mmCIF file of C-alpha atoms and ligand atoms in Angstrom:
data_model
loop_
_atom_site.group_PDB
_atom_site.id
_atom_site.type_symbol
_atom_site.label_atom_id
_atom_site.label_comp_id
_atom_site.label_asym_id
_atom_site.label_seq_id
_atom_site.Cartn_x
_atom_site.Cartn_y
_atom_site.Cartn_z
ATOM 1 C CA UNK A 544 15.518 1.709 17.189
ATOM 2 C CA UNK A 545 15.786 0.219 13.452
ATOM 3 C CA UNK A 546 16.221 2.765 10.610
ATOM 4 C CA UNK A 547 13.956 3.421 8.272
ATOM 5 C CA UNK A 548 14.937 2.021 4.791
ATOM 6 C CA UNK A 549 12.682 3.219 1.407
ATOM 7 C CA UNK A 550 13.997 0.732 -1.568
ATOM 8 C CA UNK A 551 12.618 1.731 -4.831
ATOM 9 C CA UNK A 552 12.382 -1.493 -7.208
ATOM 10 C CA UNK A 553 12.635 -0.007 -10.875
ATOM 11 C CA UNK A 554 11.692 -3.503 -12.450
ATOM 12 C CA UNK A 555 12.041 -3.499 -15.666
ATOM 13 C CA UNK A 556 11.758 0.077 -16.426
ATOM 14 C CA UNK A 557 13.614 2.843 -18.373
ATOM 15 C CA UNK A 558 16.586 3.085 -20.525
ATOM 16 C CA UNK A 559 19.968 3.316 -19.395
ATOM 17 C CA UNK A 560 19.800 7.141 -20.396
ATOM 18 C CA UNK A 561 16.510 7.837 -18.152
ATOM 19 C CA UNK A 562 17.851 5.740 -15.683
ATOM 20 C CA UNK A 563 20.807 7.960 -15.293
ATOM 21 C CA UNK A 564 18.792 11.118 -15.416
ATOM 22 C CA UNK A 565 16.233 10.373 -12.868
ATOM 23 C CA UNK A 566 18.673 7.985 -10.214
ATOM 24 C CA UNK A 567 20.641 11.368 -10.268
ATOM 25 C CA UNK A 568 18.015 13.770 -9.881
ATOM 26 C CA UNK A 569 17.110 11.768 -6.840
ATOM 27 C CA UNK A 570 20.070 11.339 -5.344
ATOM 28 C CA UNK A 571 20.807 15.100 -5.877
ATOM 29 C CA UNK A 572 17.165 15.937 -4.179
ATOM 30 C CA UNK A 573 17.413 13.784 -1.128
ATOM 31 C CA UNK A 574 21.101 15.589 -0.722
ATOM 32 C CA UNK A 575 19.749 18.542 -0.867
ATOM 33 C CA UNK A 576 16.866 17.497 1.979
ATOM 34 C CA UNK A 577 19.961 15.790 3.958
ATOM 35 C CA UNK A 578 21.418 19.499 3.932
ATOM 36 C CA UNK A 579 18.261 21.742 4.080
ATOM 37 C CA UNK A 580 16.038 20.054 6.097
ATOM 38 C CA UNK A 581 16.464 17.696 8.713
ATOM 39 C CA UNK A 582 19.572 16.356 9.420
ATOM 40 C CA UNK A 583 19.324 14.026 12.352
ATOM 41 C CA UNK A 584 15.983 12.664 10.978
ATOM 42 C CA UNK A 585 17.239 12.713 7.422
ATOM 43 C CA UNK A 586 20.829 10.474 8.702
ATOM 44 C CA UNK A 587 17.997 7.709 10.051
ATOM 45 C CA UNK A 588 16.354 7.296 6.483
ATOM 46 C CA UNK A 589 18.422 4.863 4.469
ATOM 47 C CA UNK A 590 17.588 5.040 0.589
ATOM 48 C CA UNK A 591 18.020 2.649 -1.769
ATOM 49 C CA UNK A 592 17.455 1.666 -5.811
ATOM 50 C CA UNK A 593 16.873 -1.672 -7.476
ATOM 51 C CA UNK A 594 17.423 -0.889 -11.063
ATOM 52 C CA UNK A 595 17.880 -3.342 -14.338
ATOM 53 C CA UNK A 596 21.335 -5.264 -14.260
ATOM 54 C CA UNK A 597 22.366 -3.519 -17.368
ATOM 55 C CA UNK A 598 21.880 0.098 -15.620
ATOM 56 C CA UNK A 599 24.515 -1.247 -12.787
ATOM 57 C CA UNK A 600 27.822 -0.077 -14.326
ATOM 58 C CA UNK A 601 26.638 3.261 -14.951
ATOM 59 C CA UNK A 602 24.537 4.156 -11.700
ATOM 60 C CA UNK A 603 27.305 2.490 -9.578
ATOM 61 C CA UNK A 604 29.474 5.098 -9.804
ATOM 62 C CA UNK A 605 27.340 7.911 -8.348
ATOM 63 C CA UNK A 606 28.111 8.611 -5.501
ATOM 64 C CA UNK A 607 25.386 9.893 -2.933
ATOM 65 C CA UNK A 608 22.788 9.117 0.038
ATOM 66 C CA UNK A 609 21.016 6.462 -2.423
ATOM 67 C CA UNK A 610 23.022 2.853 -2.469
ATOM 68 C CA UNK A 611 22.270 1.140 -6.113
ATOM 69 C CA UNK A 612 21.004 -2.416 -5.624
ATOM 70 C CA UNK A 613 20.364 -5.174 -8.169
ATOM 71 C CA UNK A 614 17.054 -7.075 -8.768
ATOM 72 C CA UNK A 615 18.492 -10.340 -8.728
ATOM 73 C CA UNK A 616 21.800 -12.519 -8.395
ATOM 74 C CA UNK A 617 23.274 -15.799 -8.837
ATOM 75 C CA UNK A 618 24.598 -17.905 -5.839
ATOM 76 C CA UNK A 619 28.039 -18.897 -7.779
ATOM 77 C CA UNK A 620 30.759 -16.515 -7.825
ATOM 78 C CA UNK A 621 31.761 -17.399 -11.275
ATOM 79 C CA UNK A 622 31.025 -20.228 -14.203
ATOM 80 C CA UNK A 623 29.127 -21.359 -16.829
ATOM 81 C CA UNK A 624 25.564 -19.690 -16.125
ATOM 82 C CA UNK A 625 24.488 -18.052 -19.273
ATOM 83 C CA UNK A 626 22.080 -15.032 -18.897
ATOM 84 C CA UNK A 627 23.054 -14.982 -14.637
ATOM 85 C CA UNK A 628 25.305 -11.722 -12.606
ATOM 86 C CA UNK A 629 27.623 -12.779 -9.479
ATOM 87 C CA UNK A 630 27.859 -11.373 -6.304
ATOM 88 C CA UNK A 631 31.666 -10.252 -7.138
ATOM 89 C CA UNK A 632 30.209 -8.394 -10.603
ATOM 90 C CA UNK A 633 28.047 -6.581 -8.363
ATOM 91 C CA UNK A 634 30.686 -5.960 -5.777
ATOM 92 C CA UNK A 635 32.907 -4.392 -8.129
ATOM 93 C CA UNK A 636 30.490 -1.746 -9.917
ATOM 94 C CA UNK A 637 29.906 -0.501 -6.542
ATOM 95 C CA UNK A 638 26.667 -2.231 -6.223
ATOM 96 C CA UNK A 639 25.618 -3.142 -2.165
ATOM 97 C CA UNK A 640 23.297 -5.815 -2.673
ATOM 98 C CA UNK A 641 20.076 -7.424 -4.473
ATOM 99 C CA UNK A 642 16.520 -7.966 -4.046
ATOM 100 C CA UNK A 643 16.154 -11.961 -3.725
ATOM 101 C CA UNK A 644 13.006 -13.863 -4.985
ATOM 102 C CA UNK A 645 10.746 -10.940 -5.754
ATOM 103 C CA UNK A 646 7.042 -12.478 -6.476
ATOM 104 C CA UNK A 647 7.349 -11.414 -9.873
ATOM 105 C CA UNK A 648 10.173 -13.807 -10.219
ATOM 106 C CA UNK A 649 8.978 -16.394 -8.420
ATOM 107 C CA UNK A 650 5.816 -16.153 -10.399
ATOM 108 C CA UNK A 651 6.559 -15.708 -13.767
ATOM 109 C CA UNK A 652 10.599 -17.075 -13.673
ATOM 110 C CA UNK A 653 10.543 -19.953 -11.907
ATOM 111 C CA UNK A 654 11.707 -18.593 -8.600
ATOM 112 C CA UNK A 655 11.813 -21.045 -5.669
ATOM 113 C CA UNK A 656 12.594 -20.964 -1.592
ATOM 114 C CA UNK A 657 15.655 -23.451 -2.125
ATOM 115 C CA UNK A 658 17.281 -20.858 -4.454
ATOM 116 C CA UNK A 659 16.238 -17.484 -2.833
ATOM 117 C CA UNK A 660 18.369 -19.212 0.222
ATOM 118 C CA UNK A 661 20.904 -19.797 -1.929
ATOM 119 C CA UNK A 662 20.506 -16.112 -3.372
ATOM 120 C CA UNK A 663 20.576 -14.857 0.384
ATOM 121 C CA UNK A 664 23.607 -16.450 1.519
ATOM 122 C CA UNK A 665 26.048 -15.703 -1.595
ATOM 123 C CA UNK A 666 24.901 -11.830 -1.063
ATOM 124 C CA UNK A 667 25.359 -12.101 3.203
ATOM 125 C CA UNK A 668 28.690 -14.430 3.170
ATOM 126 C CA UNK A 669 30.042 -11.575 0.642
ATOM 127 C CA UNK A 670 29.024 -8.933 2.690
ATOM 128 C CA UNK A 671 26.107 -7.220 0.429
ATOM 129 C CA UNK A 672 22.727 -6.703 1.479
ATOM 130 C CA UNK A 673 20.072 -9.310 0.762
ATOM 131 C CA UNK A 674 16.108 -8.234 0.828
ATOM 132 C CA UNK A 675 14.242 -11.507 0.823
ATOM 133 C CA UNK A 676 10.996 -10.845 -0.807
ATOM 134 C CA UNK A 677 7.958 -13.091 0.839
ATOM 135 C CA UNK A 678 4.075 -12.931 0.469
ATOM 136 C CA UNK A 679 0.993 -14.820 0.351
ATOM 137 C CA UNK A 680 -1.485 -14.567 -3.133
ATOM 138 C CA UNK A 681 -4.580 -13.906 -2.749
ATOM 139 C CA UNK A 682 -5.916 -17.671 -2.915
ATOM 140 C CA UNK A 683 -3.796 -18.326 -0.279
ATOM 141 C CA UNK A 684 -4.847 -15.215 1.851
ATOM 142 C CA UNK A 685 -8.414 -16.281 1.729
ATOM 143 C CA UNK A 686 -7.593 -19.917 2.309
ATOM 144 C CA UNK A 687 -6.404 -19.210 5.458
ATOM 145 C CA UNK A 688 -2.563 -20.056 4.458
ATOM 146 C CA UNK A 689 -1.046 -16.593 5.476
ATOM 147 C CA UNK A 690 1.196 -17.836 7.812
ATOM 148 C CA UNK A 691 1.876 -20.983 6.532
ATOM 149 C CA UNK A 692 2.901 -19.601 3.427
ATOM 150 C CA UNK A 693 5.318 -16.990 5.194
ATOM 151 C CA UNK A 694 6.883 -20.123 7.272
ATOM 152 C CA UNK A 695 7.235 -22.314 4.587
ATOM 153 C CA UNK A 696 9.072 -19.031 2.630
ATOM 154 C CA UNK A 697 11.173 -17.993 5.636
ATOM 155 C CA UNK A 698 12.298 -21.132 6.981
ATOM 156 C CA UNK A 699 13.236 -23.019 3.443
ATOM 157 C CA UNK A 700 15.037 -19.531 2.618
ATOM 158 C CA UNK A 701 16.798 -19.253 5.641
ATOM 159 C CA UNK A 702 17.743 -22.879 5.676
ATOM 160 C CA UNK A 703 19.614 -23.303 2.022
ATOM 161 C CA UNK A 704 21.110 -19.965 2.792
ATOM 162 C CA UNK A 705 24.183 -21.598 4.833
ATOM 163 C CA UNK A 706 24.285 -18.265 7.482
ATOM 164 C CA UNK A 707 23.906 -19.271 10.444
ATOM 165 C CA UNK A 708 25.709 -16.108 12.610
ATOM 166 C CA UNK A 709 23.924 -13.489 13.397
ATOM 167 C CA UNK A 710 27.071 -11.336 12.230
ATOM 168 C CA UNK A 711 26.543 -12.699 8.962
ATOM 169 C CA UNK A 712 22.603 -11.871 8.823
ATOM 170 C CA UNK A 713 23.749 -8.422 10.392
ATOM 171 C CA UNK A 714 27.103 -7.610 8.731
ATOM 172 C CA UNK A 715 29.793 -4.984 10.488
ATOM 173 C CA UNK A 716 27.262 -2.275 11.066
ATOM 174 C CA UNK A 717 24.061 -4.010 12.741
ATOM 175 C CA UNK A 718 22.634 -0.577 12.575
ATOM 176 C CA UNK A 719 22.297 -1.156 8.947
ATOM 177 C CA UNK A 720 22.078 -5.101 8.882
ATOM 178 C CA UNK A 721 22.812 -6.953 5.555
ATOM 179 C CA UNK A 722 19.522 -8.980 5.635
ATOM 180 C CA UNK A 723 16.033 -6.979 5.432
ATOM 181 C CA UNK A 724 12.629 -8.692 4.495
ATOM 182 C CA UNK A 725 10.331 -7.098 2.718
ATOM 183 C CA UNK A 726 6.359 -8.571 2.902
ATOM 184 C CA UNK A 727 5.031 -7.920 -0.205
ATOM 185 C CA UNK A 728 1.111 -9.485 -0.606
ATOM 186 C CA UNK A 729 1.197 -10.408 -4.180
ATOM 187 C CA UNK A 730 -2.159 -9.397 -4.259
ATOM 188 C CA UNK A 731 -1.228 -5.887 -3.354
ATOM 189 C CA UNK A 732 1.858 -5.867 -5.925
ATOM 190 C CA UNK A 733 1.110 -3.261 -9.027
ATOM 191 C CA UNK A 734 -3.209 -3.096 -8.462
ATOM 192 C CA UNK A 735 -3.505 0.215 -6.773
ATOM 193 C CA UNK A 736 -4.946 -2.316 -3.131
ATOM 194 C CA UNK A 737 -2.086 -1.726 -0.836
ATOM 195 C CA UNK A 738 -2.942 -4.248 2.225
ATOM 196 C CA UNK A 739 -4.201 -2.331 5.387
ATOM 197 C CA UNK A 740 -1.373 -1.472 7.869
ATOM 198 C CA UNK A 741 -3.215 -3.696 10.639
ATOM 199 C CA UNK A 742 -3.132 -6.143 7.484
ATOM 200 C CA UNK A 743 0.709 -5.111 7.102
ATOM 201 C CA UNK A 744 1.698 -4.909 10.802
ATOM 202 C CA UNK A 745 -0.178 -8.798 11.807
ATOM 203 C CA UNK A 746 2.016 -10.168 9.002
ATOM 204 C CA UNK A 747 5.047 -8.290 9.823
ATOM 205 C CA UNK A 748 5.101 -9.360 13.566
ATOM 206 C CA UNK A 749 4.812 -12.755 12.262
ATOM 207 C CA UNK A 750 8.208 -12.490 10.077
ATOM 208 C CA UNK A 751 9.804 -10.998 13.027
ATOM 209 C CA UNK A 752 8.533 -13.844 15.330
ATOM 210 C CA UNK A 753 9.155 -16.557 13.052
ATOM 211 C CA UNK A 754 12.979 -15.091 12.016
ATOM 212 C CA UNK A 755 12.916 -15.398 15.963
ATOM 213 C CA UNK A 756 12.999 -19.002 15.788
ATOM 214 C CA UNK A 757 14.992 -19.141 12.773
ATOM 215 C CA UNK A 758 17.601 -16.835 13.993
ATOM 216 C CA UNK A 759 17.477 -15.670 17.083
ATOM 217 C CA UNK A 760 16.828 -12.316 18.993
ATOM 218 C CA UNK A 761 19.470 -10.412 18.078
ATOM 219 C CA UNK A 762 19.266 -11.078 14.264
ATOM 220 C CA UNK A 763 15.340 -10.330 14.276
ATOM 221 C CA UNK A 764 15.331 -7.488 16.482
ATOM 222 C CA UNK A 765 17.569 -5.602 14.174
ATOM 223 C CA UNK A 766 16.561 -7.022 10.967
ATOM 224 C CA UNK A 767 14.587 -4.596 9.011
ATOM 225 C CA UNK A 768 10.766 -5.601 7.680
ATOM 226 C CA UNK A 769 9.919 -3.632 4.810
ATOM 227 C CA UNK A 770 6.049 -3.585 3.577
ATOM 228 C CA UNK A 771 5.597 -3.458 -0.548
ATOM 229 C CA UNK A 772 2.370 -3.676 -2.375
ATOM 230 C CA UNK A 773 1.045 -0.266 -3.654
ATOM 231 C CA UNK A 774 2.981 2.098 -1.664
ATOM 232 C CA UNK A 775 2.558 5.769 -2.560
ATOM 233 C CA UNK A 776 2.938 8.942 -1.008
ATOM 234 C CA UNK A 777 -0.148 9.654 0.090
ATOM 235 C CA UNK A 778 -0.417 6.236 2.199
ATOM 236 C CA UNK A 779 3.228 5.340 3.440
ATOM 237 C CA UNK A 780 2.862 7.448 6.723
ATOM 238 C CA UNK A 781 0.401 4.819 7.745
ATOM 239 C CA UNK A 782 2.770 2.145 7.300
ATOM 240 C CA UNK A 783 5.417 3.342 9.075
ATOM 241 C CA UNK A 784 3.651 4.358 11.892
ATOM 242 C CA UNK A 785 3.035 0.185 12.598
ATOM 243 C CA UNK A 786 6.240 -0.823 15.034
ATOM 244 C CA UNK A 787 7.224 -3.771 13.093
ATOM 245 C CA UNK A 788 7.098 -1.853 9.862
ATOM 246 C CA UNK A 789 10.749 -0.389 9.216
ATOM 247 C CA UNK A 790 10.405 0.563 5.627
ATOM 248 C CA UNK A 791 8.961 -0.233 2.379
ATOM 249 C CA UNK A 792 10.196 -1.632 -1.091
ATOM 250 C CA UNK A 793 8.509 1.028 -3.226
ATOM 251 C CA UNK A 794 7.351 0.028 -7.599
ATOM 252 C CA UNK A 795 5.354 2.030 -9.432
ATOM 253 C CA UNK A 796 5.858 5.152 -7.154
ATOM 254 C CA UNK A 797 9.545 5.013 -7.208
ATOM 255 C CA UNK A 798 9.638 5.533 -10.750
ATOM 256 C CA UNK A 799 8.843 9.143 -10.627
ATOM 257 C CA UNK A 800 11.541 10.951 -8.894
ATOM 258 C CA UNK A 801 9.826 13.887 -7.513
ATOM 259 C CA UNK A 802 7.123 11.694 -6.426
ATOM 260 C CA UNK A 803 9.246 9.187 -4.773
ATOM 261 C CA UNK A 804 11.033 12.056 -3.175
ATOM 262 C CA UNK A 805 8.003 13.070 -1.971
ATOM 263 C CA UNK A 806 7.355 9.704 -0.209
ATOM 264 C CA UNK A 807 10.500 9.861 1.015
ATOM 265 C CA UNK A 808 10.051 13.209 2.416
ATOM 266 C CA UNK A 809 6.873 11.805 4.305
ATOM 267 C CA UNK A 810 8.464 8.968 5.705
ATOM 268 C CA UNK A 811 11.096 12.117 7.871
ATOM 269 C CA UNK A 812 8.237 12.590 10.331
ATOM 270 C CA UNK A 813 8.612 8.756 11.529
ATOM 271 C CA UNK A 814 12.281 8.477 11.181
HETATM 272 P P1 PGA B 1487 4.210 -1.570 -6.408
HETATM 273 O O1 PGA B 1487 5.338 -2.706 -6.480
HETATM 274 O O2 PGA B 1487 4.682 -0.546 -5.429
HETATM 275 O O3 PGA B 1487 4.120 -1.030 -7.810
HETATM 276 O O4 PGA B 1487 2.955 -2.228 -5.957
HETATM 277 C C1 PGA B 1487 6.026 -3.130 -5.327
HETATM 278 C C2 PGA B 1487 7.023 -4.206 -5.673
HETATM 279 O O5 PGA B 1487 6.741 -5.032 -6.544
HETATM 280 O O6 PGA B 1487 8.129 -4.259 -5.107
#
């Protein structure tokens, strides 16, 4: 059985000061729920936090059930790449991985497939985890291109990533593999219209089938599929209670801490 995983993506969102304040509170709540509640269910919830790069070197060293993730990385471990963070920068503040092409980047930065792959591999061949962020618009949705999209997304990714081992898509502890995928409809990204979780499970058994092909059994039968797009507390039970949906990468609703603790707290009934 895969582990539930709740990522909250800060985006571009609160000062180094608030950040500190509220990525503590959290991680001081859900250790608290870790102790008090649940235990067994609470050990199968895997948290995570995608904050700004320049709230990395403070957040990385609390320590705590809530790993610290960036929101994007460069493929190079070094050189001249003005503006860009490495893999080893991240490694070093204590930071376990990155979010890789969110649709927000590939949208409004220039984002493409070849260098999400590229993304994906630095983060996997240095051991960090990688969530690949895929998803269809809503032209494409209605133009029938939902799964071509998520082919063309997957397979180009996986491709200029280099991995080919499923111990390298899985890293040392498969029960908490390096490589998730979160399926985020961009349509559904920010607008308050999550997608449907027969919507979010169809597309979701598709990644897993496709990563199939890519990857093999073994490296999509562990990998974790999270669903983003409008997530909230009141509507995340219904998304995890779809089989291929392991998780979700959480925006707006992460930004609160009580309220993402609260979705957090509703996603212990599934774990
Ligand atoms: P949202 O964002 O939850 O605010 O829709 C999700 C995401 O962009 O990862």
């Amino acid at each position: 059985m895969r582990r539930t995983y709740i990522a909250g993506n800060w985006k571009m969102h609160k000062t180094p000061h608030q950040a500190g304040a509220d990525f503590r509170q959290f991680a001081a709540r859900m250790s608290a729920v870790a102790l008090q509640k649940d235990v067994p269910k609470a050990l199968n919830l895997d948290l995570a936090i995608a904050a700004p790069a320049v709230h990395l070197a403070a957040l990385g060293r609390a320590q705590g059930p809530v790993a610290l993730l960036a929101q994007n990385v460069h493929w190079e471990k070094e050189g001249a790449f003005t503006g860009e963070i490495s893999t080893l920068m991240l490694r070093e503040l204590g930071v376990q991985g990155s979010l890789v092409a969110h649709s927000e980047r590939r949208q409004m930065c220039g984002e493409t497939d070849l260098n999400a792959g590229k993304r994906m591999g630095a983060l996997l061949r240095c051991g960090q985890q990688a969530i690949l962020c895929v998803g269809e618009t809503l032209a494409e949705r209605e133009g029938g291109k939902l799964e071509e999209v998520l082919r063309r997304q997957l397979h180009e990714a996986f491709r200029a990533s280099g991995v080919r081992l499923a111990f390298e898509f899985l890293g040392a502890d498969a029960s908490r593999p390096l490589l998730s995928i979160a399926y985020e409809p961009v349509w559904a990204i920010g607008t308050g219209k999550a997608a449907t979780p027969l919507e979010a499970e169809q597309a979701h058994a598709f990644i897993r089938a496709e990563v199939e092909h890519i990857a093999g059994s073994v490296v999509s039968s562990h990998m974790r599929i999270l669903y983003g797009g409008s997530v909230n507390p009141g509507n995340v039970k219904s998304f995890m209670a779809c089989p291929d949906v392991d998780g979700a990468l959480v925006g707006g609703a992460s930004l609160n801490p009580a309220a993402f603790e609260e979705l957090c707290l509703a996603c212990l009934d599934q774990c």
